[in-house]
Amino acid sequence: MQPFTTHTGTAAPLRRSAVDTDQIIPAEYLKRITRTGFEDGLFVAWRTNEPDFVLNQPQYADATVLVAGPDFGTGSSREHACWALLDGGFRVVISSRFADIFKNNSTKSGLLTVVLPQADVEALWQAVEADPATPVTVDLGARTVSYGDTTVPFEVDEYTRWRLLEGLDDVGLTERHLGDIEAFEDRRPAWLPKALPALPAG
Amino acid sequence: MPKTLAEKVYDAHVVRSTAGEPDLLYIDLHLVHEVTSPQAFDGLRAAGRPVRRPDLTMATEDHNVPTLDVLAPIADPVSRAQVEALRRNAAEFGIRLAPMGDRDQGIVHVIGPQLGLTQPGLTIVCGDSHTSTHGAFGALAFGIGTSEVEHVLATQTLPQYRPKQMAVTVEGELPEGVSAKDVILAVIARIGTNGAAGHVIEYRGSAIRALSMEARMTICNMSIEAGARAGMIAPDETTFAYLQGRPHAPQGADWDAAVGYWRTLHTDEGAAFDTEVVLDAAELAPFVTWGTNPGQGLPITGRVPDPADLADDNERRAAEQALAYMGLTPGTPLREIEVDTVFLGSCTNGRIEDLRTAAELLRGKRIDANTRMLVVPGSIGVKQQAEAEGLDRVFTEAGAEWRGAGCSMCLGMNPDQLKPGERSASTSNRNFQGRQGKGGRTHLVSPSVAAATALTGRLTAPADLEMAGV
Ligand code: SF4
């Protein structure tokens, strides 16, 4: 995973709430079996059908920070939603509330999700609508979002922050605890279900 | 200390717990399908890792599978490549796969319970948000992303933070014609599409206890539509009766040991919930959605709401965008909305009881001439059972299409899709924009509302049929 320390870029104001994963990337774009190349599906319905959709506006075309309404990423567990945002050039999504699975996936794929109070989101919307060239800096080390004269703090748990700063992948970290896993397996009752072998229908 | 059901299952699976780090949770059952797994297997290959517990892993083909000509190769080359990747990966890593045409094939959340793999007290994950379905058995079951799929394949564990606890209590008796689907749509309308974020919901109360296993699955299935990490129902005699004799359920002395443990899986007197929601079963009615998220629903007797009545800016904007997409005018009675397509199926309502309920309303009748109805069983097992009961004939004689098993029009990854502007009444779980096909408009309904709607061509509750002279 790509480490995340600090990022500065311009921001796109996405004034929509409950942006679900089917809007971020529809199912037909999930058929690829690679981990990259999902930018063509990113918000494709809105990009196609709504000429004034924020990402169709040239002043926001190069944005790397997405500032969305509440409840971003509801719906499916598709990590493709994070990959599509990354492939589409975004490194950070800011919202007052994320869906759990989306947030989880983001921390595994190196996309930073930043939770800010809705009032801070509104202020950021206004700032980048007034001047789309406003640089926005997201500093994971300091846990702050800054633009113009404004700096607002955000919360992120220490463990996730450390993993993102270091770009560590979870599997390697868990493998350090193989002994604990084996000990747990020794304690599991024998009657717990197994998928193998296949048994005849009852 | 008294514990909730979810806490008991969670605590029983903690492999390792250290302050300042997530807990490491052991996973008893990992279900896999073709869409969210290819990149995970690639990750294993790149790192030279095996699947740690192939015996606790089961794969099926469901999202891409056509529901016509199921034994022919998939026509869409991209869908075919994805299914073939799963076949290669299952063979290479030694995982059991139920491919198209196999007697155990079906939607991942339908086959787990059907095979008896889904059992009380287990931790179950799948790269699919509707894994919450399995919570109906008192399992802690939740959807994960592809990186986590890789993590579980490699280690049979997942780093997790302790969830918050929510109780949704439904007391009393459900009125005639009101089903589990209506209960969960009412819950989501009440708490919102992300209202249970960070929580495991436990559904409780006499109305929940009275439900069949399949109805309980319908409820738990849609927990994710309220943003919950999982949904659970305490196992009871209904659960045990459903499981006994299924292929992978314990037998003999093992069965007794298992039931002995399962009986301990309930929320203790005095256990604390972080959030509580109470619904009166008697006040519930058949529900339909009018908007583009599952929280935008109302009793079918209602009217399309007016966004201007909403005080909250974000909600008003969301309602305006939803109505524009849905092509609906505020004030229109929901029962006057005409549909082109009725979809009966999905992991929410594609089980045998759902098909029976719909068939009962259609028996001996013809569906509306301008409406097409697709009936897609959730699995080959459900399909065979329905055919043994003659339900397929009831559907086809009524003018509906009887299809092969899979996800189908729930998300339209196969050819079963709405055309732009087409409107459906669907027993699935998501009415998101474009979910059932580009530009398609979805109204979520129960199986009985789906059948009644097919008969009239407009959103219709079974109770309205007599009035409509059908
Ligand atoms: S039926 Fe629909 S919701 Fe269920 S697993 Fe398939 S696509 Fe997902």
PDB file of N, CA and C and ligand atoms in Angstrom, chain A residues 76 78, chain B residues 33 62-63 107-110 126 128-131 133 221 225 343 345-348 378 406-413 428-430 435, ligand 1:
ATOM      1  N   SER A  76     -22.713  -1.156  -1.224  1.00  0.00           N
ATOM      2  CA  SER A  76     -21.966  -2.394  -1.449  1.00  0.00           C
ATOM      3  C   SER A  76     -20.584  -2.376  -0.796  1.00  0.00           C
ATOM      4  N   ARG A  78     -17.896  -3.239  -2.297  1.00  0.00           N
ATOM      5  CA  ARG A  78     -16.901  -3.200  -3.378  1.00  0.00           C
ATOM      6  C   ARG A  78     -15.740  -2.247  -3.084  1.00  0.00           C
TER       7      ARG A  78
ATOM      8  N   HIS B  33     -17.271 -15.059  -3.769  1.00  0.00           N
ATOM      9  CA  HIS B  33     -17.885 -15.072  -5.108  1.00  0.00           C
ATOM     10  C   HIS B  33     -16.959 -14.401  -6.106  1.00  0.00           C
ATOM     11  N   ASP B  62     -22.365 -16.293  -8.755  1.00  0.00           N
ATOM     12  CA  ASP B  62     -23.729 -15.761  -8.620  1.00  0.00           C
ATOM     13  C   ASP B  62     -23.961 -14.421  -9.313  1.00  0.00           C
ATOM     14  N   HIS B  63     -23.054 -13.462  -9.148  1.00  0.00           N
ATOM     15  CA  HIS B  63     -23.359 -12.111  -9.622  1.00  0.00           C
ATOM     16  C   HIS B  63     -23.467 -12.007 -11.145  1.00  0.00           C
ATOM     17  N   ILE B 107     -27.036 -17.815  -5.063  1.00  0.00           N
ATOM     18  CA  ILE B 107     -26.553 -16.585  -4.435  1.00  0.00           C
ATOM     19  C   ILE B 107     -25.868 -16.971  -3.125  1.00  0.00           C
ATOM     20  N   VAL B 108     -24.713 -16.403  -2.907  1.00  0.00           N
ATOM     21  CA  VAL B 108     -23.863 -16.784  -1.788  1.00  0.00           C
ATOM     22  C   VAL B 108     -24.624 -16.781  -0.452  1.00  0.00           C
ATOM     23  N   HIS B 109     -25.539 -15.828  -0.286  1.00  0.00           N
ATOM     24  CA  HIS B 109     -26.254 -15.746   0.997  1.00  0.00           C
ATOM     25  C   HIS B 109     -27.468 -16.674   1.058  1.00  0.00           C
ATOM     26  N   VAL B 110     -27.776 -17.299  -0.049  1.00  0.00           N
ATOM     27  CA  VAL B 110     -28.855 -18.290  -0.032  1.00  0.00           C
ATOM     28  C   VAL B 110     -28.273 -19.678   0.223  1.00  0.00           C
ATOM     29  N   CYS B 126     -17.798 -12.334   3.981  1.00  0.00           N
ATOM     30  CA  CYS B 126     -17.837 -12.523   2.540  1.00  0.00           C
ATOM     31  C   CYS B 126     -17.585 -11.146   1.932  1.00  0.00           C
ATOM     32  N   ASP B 128     -19.011  -9.118   0.349  1.00  0.00           N
ATOM     33  CA  ASP B 128     -20.343  -8.748  -0.100  1.00  0.00           C
ATOM     34  C   ASP B 128     -21.111  -8.186   1.080  1.00  0.00           C
ATOM     35  N   SER B 129     -21.703  -7.018   0.883  1.00  0.00           N
ATOM     36  CA  SER B 129     -22.294  -6.328   2.038  1.00  0.00           C
ATOM     37  C   SER B 129     -23.501  -7.057   2.620  1.00  0.00           C
ATOM     38  N   HIS B 130     -24.175  -7.869   1.814  1.00  0.00           N
ATOM     39  CA  HIS B 130     -25.373  -8.539   2.349  1.00  0.00           C
ATOM     40  C   HIS B 130     -25.066  -9.817   3.137  1.00  0.00           C
ATOM     41  N   THR B 131     -23.811  -9.980   3.485  1.00  0.00           N
ATOM     42  CA  THR B 131     -23.418 -11.070   4.383  1.00  0.00           C
ATOM     43  C   THR B 131     -24.174 -10.970   5.702  1.00  0.00           C
ATOM     44  N   THR B 133     -27.071 -11.122   6.101  1.00  0.00           N
ATOM     45  CA  THR B 133     -28.171 -12.113   6.038  1.00  0.00           C
ATOM     46  C   THR B 133     -27.997 -13.237   7.058  1.00  0.00           C
ATOM     47  N   ASN B 221     -30.725  -9.375   6.226  1.00  0.00           N
ATOM     48  CA  ASN B 221     -30.141  -9.042   4.922  1.00  0.00           C
ATOM     49  C   ASN B 221     -30.013  -7.535   4.731  1.00  0.00           C
ATOM     50  N   GLU B 225     -28.461  -1.842   4.715  1.00  0.00           N
ATOM     51  CA  GLU B 225     -29.126  -0.664   4.135  1.00  0.00           C
ATOM     52  C   GLU B 225     -29.416   0.387   5.200  1.00  0.00           C
ATOM     53  N   PHE B 343     -39.618  -7.702 -10.510  1.00  0.00           N
ATOM     54  CA  PHE B 343     -38.522  -8.644 -10.287  1.00  0.00           C
ATOM     55  C   PHE B 343     -38.728  -9.333  -8.943  1.00  0.00           C
ATOM     56  N   GLY B 345     -36.934 -11.997  -6.656  1.00  0.00           N
ATOM     57  CA  GLY B 345     -35.696 -12.743  -6.496  1.00  0.00           C
ATOM     58  C   GLY B 345     -34.749 -12.021  -5.560  1.00  0.00           C
ATOM     59  N   SER B 346     -33.443 -12.360  -5.613  1.00  0.00           N
ATOM     60  CA  SER B 346     -32.357 -11.763  -4.836  1.00  0.00           C
ATOM     61  C   SER B 346     -32.161 -12.449  -3.485  1.00  0.00           C
ATOM     62  N   CYS B 347     -31.053 -12.102  -2.830  1.00  0.00           N
ATOM     63  CA  CYS B 347     -30.758 -12.686  -1.523  1.00  0.00           C
ATOM     64  C   CYS B 347     -31.687 -12.152  -0.445  1.00  0.00           C
ATOM     65  N   THR B 348     -32.481 -11.130  -0.777  1.00  0.00           N
ATOM     66  CA  THR B 348     -33.464 -10.623   0.186  1.00  0.00           C
ATOM     67  C   THR B 348     -34.742 -11.454   0.139  1.00  0.00           C
ATOM     68  N   GLY B 378     -33.297 -17.996  -5.773  1.00  0.00           N
ATOM     69  CA  GLY B 378     -32.009 -17.617  -5.201  1.00  0.00           C
ATOM     70  C   GLY B 378     -30.924 -18.660  -5.364  1.00  0.00           C
ATOM     71  N   GLY B 406     -29.584 -16.972  -9.541  1.00  0.00           N
ATOM     72  CA  GLY B 406     -28.461 -16.034  -9.466  1.00  0.00           C
ATOM     73  C   GLY B 406     -28.924 -14.675  -8.973  1.00  0.00           C
ATOM     74  N   CYS B 407     -28.018 -13.698  -9.027  1.00  0.00           N
ATOM     75  CA  CYS B 407     -28.337 -12.353  -8.549  1.00  0.00           C
ATOM     76  C   CYS B 407     -29.231 -11.610  -9.539  1.00  0.00           C
ATOM     77  N   SER B 408     -28.966 -11.835 -10.815  1.00  0.00           N
ATOM     78  CA  SER B 408     -29.847 -11.349 -11.874  1.00  0.00           C
ATOM     79  C   SER B 408     -30.111  -9.849 -11.773  1.00  0.00           C
ATOM     80  N   MET B 409     -31.372  -9.467 -11.873  1.00  0.00           N
ATOM     81  CA  MET B 409     -31.721  -8.050 -11.945  1.00  0.00           C
ATOM     82  C   MET B 409     -31.567  -7.317 -10.624  1.00  0.00           C
ATOM     83  N   CYS B 410     -31.112  -7.988  -9.595  1.00  0.00           N
ATOM     84  CA  CYS B 410     -30.817  -7.250  -8.369  1.00  0.00           C
ATOM     85  C   CYS B 410     -29.756  -6.196  -8.647  1.00  0.00           C
ATOM     86  N   LEU B 411     -28.774  -6.536  -9.478  1.00  0.00           N
ATOM     87  CA  LEU B 411     -27.754  -5.545  -9.834  1.00  0.00           C
ATOM     88  C   LEU B 411     -27.398  -5.539 -11.307  1.00  0.00           C
ATOM     89  N   GLY B 412     -28.022  -6.390 -12.107  1.00  0.00           N
ATOM     90  CA  GLY B 412     -27.835  -6.275 -13.552  1.00  0.00           C
ATOM     91  C   GLY B 412     -26.409  -6.429 -14.032  1.00  0.00           C
ATOM     92  N   MET B 413     -25.640  -7.333 -13.417  1.00  0.00           N
ATOM     93  CA  MET B 413     -24.307  -7.602 -13.971  1.00  0.00           C
ATOM     94  C   MET B 413     -24.429  -8.614 -15.103  1.00  0.00           C
ATOM     95  N   SER B 428     -35.722  -6.912  -4.381  1.00  0.00           N
ATOM     96  CA  SER B 428     -34.320  -6.855  -3.971  1.00  0.00           C
ATOM     97  C   SER B 428     -34.133  -5.809  -2.877  1.00  0.00           C
ATOM     98  N   ASN B 429     -32.917  -5.369  -2.675  1.00  0.00           N
ATOM     99  CA  ASN B 429     -32.623  -4.551  -1.508  1.00  0.00           C
ATOM    100  C   ASN B 429     -32.117  -3.142  -1.802  1.00  0.00           C
ATOM    101  N   ARG B 430     -31.844  -2.846  -3.061  1.00  0.00           N
ATOM    102  CA  ARG B 430     -31.285  -1.517  -3.357  1.00  0.00           C
ATOM    103  C   ARG B 430     -32.007  -0.852  -4.518  1.00  0.00           C
ATOM    104  N   ARG B 435     -29.021   0.945 -10.440  1.00  0.00           N
ATOM    105  CA  ARG B 435     -28.672  -0.352  -9.860  1.00  0.00           C
ATOM    106  C   ARG B 435     -29.155  -1.502 -10.746  1.00  0.00           C
TER     107      ARG B 435
HETATM  108  S1  SF4 C   1     -28.767 -10.842  -4.875  1.00  0.00           S
HETATM  109 FE1  SF4 C   1     -28.195  -8.704  -5.074  1.00  0.00          FE
HETATM  110  S2  SF4 C   1     -27.679  -8.008  -3.054  1.00  0.00           S
HETATM  111 FE2  SF4 C   1     -27.727 -10.237  -3.010  1.00  0.00          FE
HETATM  112  S3  SF4 C   1     -25.622 -10.878  -3.304  1.00  0.00           S
HETATM  113 FE3  SF4 C   1     -26.605 -10.796  -5.308  1.00  0.00          FE
HETATM  114  S4  SF4 C   1     -26.212  -8.744  -6.086  1.00  0.00           S
HETATM  115 FE4  SF4 C   1     -25.765  -8.720  -3.922  1.00  0.00          FE
END
